[in-house]
Coordinates of C-alpha atoms in Angstrom, one line a residue:
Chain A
X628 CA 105.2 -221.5 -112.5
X629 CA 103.4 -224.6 -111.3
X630 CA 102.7 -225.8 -107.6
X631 CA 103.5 -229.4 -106.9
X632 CA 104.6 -231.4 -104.2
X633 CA 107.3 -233.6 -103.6
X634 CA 106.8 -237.1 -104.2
X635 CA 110.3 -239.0 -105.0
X636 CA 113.9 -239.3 -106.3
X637 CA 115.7 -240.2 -109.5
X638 CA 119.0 -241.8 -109.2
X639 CA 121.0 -241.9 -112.7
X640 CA 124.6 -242.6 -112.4
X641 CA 124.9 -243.0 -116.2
X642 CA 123.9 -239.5 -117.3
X643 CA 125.1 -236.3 -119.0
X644 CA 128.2 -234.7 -117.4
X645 CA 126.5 -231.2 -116.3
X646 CA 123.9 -232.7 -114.6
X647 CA 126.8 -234.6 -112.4
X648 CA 125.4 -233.5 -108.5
X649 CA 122.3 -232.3 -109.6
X650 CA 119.1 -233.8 -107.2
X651 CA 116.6 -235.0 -109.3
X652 CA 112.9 -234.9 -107.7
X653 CA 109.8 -236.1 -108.6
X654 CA 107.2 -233.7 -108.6
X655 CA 103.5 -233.9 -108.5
X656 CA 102.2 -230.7 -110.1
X657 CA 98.9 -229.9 -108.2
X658 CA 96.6 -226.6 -107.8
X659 CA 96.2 -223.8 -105.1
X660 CA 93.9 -226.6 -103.8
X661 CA 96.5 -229.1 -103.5
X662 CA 94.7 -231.1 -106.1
X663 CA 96.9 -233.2 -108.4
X664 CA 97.0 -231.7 -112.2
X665 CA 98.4 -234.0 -114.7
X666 CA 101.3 -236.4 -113.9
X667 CA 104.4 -236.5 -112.2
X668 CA 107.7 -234.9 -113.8
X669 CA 111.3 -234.4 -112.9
X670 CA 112.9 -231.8 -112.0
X671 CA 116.3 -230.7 -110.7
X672 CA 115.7 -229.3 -107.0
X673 CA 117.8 -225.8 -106.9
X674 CA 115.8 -224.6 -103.8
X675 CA 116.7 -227.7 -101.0
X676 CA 113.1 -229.4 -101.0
X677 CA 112.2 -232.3 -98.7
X678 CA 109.5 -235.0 -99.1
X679 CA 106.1 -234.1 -99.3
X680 CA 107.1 -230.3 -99.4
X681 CA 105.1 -228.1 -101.5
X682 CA 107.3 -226.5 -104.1
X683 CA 106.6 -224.2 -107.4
X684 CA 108.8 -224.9 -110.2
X685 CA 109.6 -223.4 -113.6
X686 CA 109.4 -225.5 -116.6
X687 CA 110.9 -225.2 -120.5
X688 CA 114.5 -223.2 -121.1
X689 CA 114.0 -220.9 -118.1
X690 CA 114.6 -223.7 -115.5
X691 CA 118.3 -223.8 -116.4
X692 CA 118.5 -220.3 -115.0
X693 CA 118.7 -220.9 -111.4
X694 CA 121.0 -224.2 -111.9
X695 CA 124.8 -223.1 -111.6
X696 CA 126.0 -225.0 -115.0
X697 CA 125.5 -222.4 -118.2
X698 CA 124.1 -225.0 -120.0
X699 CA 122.7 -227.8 -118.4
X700 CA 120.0 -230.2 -120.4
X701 CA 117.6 -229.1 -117.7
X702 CA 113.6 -228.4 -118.6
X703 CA 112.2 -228.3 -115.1
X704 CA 113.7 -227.1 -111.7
X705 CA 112.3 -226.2 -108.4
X706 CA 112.8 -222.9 -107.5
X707 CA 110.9 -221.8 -104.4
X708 CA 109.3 -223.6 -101.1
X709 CA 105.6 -222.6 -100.3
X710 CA 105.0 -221.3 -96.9
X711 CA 101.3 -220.4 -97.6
X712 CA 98.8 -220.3 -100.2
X713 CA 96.2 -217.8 -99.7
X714 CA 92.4 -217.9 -102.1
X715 CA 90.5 -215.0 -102.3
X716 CA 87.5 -215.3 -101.4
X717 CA 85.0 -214.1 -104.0
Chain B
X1130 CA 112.7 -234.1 -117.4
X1131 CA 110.5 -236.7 -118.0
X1132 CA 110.6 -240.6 -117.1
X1133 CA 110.4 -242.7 -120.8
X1134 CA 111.3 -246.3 -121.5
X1135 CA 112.6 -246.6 -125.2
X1136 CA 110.9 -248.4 -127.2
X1137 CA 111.8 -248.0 -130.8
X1138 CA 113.9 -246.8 -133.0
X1139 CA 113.3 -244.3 -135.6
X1140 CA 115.4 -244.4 -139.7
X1141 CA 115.5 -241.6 -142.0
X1142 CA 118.1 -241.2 -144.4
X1143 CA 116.6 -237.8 -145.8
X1144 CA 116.8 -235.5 -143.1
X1145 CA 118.5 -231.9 -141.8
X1146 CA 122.6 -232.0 -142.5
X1147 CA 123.3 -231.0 -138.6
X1148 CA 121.1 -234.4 -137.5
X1149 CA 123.7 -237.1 -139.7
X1150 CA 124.8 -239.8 -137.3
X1151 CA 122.0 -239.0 -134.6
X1152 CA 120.4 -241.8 -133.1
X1153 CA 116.7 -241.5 -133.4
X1154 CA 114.7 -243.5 -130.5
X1155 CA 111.2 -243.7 -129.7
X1156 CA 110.5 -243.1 -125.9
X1157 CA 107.4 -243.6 -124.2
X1158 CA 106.7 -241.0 -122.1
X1159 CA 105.5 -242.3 -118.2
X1160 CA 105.2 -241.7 -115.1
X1161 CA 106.9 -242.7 -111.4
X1162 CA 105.2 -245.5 -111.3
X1163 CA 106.4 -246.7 -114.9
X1164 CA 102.6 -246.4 -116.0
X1165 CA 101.9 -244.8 -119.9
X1166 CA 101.5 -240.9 -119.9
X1167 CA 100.5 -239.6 -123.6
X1168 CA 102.0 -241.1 -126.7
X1169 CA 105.6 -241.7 -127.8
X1170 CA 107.9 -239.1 -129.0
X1171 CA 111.2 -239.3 -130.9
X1172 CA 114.0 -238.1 -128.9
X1173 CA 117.8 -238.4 -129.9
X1174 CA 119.8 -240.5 -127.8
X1175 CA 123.0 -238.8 -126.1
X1176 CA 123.1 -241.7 -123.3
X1177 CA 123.6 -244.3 -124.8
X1178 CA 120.4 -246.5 -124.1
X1179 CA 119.1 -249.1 -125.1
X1180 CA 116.1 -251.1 -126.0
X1181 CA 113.5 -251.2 -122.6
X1182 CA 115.5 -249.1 -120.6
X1183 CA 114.1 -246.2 -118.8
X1184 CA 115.6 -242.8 -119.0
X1185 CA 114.7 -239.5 -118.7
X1186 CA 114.7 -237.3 -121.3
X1187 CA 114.5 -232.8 -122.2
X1188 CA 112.5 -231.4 -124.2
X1189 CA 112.0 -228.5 -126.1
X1190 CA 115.2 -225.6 -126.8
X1191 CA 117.2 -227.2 -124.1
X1192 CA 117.0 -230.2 -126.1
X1193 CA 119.8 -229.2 -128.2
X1194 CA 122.7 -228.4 -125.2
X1195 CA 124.1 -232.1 -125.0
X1196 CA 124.3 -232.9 -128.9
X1197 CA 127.5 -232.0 -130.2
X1198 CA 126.1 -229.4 -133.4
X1199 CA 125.5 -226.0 -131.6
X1200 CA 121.9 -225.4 -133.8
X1201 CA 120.6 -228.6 -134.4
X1202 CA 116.8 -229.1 -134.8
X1203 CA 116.3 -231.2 -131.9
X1204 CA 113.7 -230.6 -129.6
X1205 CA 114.1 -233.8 -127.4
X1206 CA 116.6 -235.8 -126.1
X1207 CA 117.7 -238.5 -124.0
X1208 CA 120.0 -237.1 -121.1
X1209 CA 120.4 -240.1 -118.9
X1210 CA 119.7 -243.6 -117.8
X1211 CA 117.3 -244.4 -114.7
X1212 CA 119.4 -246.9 -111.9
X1213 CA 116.5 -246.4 -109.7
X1214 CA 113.4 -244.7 -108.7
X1215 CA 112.2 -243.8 -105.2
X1216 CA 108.9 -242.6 -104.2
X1217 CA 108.4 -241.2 -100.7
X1218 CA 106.2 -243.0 -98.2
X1219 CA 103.2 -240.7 -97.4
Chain C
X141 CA 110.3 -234.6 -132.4
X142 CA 107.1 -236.5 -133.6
X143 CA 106.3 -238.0 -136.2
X144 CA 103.5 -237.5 -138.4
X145 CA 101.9 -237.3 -142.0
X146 CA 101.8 -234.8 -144.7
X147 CA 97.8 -234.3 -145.3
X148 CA 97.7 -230.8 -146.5
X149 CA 99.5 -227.7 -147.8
X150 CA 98.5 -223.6 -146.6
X151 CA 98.7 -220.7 -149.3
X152 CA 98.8 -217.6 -148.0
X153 CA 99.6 -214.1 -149.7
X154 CA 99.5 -212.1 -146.8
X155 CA 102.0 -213.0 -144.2
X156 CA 105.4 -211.8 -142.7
X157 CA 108.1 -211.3 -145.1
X158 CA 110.5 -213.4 -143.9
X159 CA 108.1 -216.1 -144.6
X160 CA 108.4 -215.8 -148.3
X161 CA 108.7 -218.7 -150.4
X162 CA 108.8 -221.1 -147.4
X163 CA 106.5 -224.3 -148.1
X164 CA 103.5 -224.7 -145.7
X165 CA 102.5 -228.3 -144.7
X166 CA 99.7 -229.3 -143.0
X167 CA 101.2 -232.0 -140.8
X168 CA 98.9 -234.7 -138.8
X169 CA 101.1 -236.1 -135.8
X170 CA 101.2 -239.6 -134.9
X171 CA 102.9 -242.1 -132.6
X172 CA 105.3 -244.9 -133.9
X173 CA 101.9 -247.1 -135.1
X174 CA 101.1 -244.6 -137.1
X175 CA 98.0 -243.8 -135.2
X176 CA 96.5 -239.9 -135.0
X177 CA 98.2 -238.3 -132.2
X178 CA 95.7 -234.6 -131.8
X179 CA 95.3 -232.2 -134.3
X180 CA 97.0 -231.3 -137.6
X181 CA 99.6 -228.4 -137.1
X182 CA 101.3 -226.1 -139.7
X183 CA 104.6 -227.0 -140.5
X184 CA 107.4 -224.9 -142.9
X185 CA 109.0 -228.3 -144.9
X186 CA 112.9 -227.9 -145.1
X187 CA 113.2 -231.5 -146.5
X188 CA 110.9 -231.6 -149.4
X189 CA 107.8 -233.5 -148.4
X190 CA 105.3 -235.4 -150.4
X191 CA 102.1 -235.9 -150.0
X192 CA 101.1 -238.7 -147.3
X193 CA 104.6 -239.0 -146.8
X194 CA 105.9 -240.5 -143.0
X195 CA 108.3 -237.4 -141.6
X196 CA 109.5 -235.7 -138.2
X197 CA 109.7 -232.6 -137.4
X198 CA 110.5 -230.3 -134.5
X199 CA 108.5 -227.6 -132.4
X200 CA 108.9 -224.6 -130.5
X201 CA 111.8 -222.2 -130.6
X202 CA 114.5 -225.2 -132.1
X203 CA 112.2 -225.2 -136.0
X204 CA 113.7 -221.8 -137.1
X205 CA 117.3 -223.8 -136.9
X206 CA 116.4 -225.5 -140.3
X207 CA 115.4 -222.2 -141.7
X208 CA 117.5 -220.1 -143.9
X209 CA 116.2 -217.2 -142.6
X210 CA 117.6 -216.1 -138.9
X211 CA 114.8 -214.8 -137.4
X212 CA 111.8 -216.5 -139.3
X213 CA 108.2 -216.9 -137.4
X214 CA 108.4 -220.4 -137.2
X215 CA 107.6 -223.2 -134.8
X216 CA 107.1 -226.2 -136.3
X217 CA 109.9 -227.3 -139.1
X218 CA 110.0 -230.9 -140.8
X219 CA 113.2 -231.8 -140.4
X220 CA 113.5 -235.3 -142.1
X221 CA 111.7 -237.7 -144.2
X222 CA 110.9 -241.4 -142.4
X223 CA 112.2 -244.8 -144.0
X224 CA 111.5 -247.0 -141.8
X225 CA 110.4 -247.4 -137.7
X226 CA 111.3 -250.0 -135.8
X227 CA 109.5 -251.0 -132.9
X228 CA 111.2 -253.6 -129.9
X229 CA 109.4 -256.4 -129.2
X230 CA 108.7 -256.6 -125.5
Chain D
X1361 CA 98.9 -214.9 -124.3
X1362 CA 95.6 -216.3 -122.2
X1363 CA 93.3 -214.5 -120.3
X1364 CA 92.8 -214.9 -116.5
X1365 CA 91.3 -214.3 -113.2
X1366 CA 93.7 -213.3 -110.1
X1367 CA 92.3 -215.6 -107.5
X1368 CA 95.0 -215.5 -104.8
X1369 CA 98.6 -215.7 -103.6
X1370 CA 101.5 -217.7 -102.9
X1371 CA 103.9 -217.0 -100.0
X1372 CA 107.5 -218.3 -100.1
X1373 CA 110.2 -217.0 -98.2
X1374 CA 112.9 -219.9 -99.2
X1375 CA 113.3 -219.2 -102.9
X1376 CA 115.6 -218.1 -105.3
X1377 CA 117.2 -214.9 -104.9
X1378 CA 116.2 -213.7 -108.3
X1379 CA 112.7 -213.6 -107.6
X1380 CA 113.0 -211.4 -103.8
X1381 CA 110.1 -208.9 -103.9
X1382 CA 108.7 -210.6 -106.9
X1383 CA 104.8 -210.9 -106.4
X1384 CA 103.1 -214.2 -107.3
X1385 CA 99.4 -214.2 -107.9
X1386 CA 97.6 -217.5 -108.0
X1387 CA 95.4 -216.9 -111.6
X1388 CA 92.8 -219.1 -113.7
X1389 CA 93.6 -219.2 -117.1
X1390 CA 89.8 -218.5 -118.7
X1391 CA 88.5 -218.1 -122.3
X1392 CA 87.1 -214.5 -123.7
X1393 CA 83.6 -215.6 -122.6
X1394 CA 84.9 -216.2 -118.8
X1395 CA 85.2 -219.7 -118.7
X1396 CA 87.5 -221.3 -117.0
X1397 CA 90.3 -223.5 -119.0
X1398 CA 92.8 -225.8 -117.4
X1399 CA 93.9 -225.3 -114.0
X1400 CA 95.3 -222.3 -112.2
X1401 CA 98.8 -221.4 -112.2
X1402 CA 101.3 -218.8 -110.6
X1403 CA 102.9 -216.2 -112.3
X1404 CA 104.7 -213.1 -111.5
X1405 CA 102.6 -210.2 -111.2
X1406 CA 104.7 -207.0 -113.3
X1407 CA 100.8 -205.3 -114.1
X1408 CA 99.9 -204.6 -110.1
X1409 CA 97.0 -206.8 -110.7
X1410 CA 94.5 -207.0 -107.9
X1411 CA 92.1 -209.5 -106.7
X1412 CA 89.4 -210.4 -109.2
X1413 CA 90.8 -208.5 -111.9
X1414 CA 91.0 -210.1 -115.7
X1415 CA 94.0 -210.0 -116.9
X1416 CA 96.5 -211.4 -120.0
X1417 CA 99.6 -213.3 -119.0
X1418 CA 102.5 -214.6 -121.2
X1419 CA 104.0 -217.5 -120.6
X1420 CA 107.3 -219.5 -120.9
X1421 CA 111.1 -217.7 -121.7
X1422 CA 108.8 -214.3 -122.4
X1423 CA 107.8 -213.9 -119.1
X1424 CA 111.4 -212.9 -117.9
X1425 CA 110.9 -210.4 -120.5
X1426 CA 108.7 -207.6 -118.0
X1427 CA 110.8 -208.7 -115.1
X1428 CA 113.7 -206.7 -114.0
X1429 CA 116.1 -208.9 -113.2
X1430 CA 117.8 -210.2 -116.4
X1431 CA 117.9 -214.1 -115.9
X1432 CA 115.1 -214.8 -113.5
X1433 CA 113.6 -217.9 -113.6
X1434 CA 110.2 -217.2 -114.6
X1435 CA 107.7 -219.1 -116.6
X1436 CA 104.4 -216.7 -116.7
X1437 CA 103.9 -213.2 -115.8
X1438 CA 101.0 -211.0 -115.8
X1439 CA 101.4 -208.4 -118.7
X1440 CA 98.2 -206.2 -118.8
X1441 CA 94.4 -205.3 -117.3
X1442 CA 91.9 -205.8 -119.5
X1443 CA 89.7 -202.9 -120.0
X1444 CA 86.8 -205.0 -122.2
X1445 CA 87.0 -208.0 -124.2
X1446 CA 84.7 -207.6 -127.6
X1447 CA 83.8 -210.9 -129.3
X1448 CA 82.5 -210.3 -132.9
X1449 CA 79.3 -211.0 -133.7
X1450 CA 79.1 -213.9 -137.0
Chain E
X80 CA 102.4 -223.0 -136.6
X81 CA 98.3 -223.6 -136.1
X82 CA 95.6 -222.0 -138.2
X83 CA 92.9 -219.9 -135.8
X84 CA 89.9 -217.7 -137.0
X85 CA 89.7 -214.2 -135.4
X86 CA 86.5 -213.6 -133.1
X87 CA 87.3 -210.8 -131.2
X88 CA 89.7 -208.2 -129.5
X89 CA 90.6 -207.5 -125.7
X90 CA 91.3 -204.1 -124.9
X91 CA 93.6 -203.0 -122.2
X92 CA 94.9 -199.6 -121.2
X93 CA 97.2 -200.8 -118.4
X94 CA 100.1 -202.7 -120.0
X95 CA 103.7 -203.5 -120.2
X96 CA 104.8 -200.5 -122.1
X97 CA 106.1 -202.8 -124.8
X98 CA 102.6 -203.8 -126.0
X99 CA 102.0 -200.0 -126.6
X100 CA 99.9 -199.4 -129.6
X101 CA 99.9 -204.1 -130.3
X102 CA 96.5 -204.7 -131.4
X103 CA 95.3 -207.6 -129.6
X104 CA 92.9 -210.3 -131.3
X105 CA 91.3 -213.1 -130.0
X106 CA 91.9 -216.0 -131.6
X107 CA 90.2 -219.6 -131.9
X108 CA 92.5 -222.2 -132.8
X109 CA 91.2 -225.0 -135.5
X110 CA 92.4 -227.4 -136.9
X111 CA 92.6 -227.8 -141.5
X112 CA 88.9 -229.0 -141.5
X113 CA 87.8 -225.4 -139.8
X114 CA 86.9 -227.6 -136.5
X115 CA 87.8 -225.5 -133.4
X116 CA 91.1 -227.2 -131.4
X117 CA 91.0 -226.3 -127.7
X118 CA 90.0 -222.9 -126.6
X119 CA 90.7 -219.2 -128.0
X120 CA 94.1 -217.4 -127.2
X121 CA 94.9 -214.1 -127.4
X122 CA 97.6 -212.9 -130.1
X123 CA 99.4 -209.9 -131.1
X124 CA 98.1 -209.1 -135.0
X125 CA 101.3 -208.5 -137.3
X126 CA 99.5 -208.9 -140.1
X127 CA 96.2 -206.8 -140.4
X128 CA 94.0 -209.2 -140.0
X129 CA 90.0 -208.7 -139.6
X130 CA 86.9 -210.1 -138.1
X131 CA 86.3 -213.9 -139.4
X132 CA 89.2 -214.2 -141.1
X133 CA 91.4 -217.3 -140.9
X134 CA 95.0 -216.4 -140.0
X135 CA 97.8 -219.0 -138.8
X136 CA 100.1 -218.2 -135.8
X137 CA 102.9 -218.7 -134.0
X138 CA 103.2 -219.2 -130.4
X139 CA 105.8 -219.6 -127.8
X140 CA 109.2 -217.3 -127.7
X141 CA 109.4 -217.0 -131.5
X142 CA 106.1 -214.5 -131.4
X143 CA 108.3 -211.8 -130.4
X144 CA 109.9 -212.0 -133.9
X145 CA 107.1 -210.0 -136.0
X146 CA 106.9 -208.1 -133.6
X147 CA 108.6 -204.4 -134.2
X148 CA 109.9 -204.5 -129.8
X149 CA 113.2 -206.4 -129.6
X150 CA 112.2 -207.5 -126.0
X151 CA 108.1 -207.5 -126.1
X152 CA 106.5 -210.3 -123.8
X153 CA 104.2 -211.9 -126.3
X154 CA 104.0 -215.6 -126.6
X155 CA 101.6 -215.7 -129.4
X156 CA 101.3 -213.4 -132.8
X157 CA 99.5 -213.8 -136.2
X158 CA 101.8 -214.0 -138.8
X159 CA 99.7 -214.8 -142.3
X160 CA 95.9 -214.5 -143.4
X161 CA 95.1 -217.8 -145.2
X162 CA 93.8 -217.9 -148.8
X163 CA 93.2 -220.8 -148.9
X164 CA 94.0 -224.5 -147.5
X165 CA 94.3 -227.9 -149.4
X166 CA 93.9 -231.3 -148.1
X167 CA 95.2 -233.8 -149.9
X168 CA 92.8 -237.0 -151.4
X169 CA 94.3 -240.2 -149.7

């Protein structure tokens, strides 16, 4: 899973019929230092996320298992909200 | 999902039986903010889009749950068509 | 899918049964300009690629769909040969 | 599968119910002569991996595998210590 | 698939008890010229493969295939020792 943060919101009304209801974030995938890593992505929000919430998300075919449809055209859903993050110290 | 804005389109007439009568676009991969992220892929089109519209687009196995042919060899495809894009106000 | 070139072909003895008689290509990707997109991969050729020949193929889990065999080792199949690309003008 | 460093934890109480109990370590992926590569991600911890420890992760639909629960959406999971990494001499 | 040469072996007594008795090489991915491509990986070895030797692999959910375990978390696994590679004259 990835940490990222929520940055925005897709609207499509013109779009595949299992992904009818689905909310569509953008997410900025970033590190345990809240550092951004590579660019934004969408993904479907299964877990209730707000703006500027810090999320983890599953990517690829497993990200259509939290999502209610069987088989939804899904490769990247939130699954989780952050409460802490904690570093070892070394 | 990621954000793409089509930009081509792709002919073969040599190809995999289960892939006859797909539509074969070029989508340019970006970002929130509509700027470039990597190169081009080919994706097949299940929306219905057209030339310099953005849509977002699945990618690998998942790729292959809106086209009609249970085991095609698809590993991208176009999902839906982008009305709008909202990013949140920091 | 990307696109790419045929630049090479692998011969290997030694490999996993299920993997016999299957042509290995070296495969260069590229975008729609037919510029080098990373490195060359190893693809299995279900369409019967030339030399230097334009194709597509597909990666991940989806390339052992092409595949006679049901359970092959695969993940990366060229799944069709290219005519022609088209790109919009802006 | 990459090697890794367990360098620290994520806390989420709002989450799917899939992954309740499931513990997610914070780890660096890193190459066999301890360098770091990319940036950290979470995965599922089924090895009882403590802090500091080098370990091997898998990543994407085979992380579900060592998990329990049958459909959990998981993308990388910590499969094994490592004892001692021997590089070959040329 | 990606051709890799074989530089070394982790070791690893605690382990998901699928990997039980998986010989575990370290692998540097390179590309048809023998230039390394992005940093070593670690693979399950299906096909007896030795010290030096160039092998090509497979990587994501279709590793498990070789692999004896119908369920056995491995994302990567060497499926062929090369004998040799040509690259065609343009």
């Amino acid at each position: 899973m990835n940490l990222a943060k929520v940055i925005g919101t897709v609207w499509a009304t013109q779009k595949h019929p299992e992904l009818t209801g689905a909310k569509l974030q953008i997410v900025q995938p970033m590190d345990h230092l809240e550092q951004n890593v590579g660019s934004p992505i969408v993904a479907v929000d299964t877990a209730g996320a707000g703006p500027g919430e810090t999320v983890y998300f599953v990517s690829a075919r497993e990200a259509t298992i939290p999502y209610p449809a069987d088989l939804a055209p899904i490769d990247a859903a939130i699954v989780g909200i952050v409460d802490r993050i904690d570093v070892f110290s070394k």
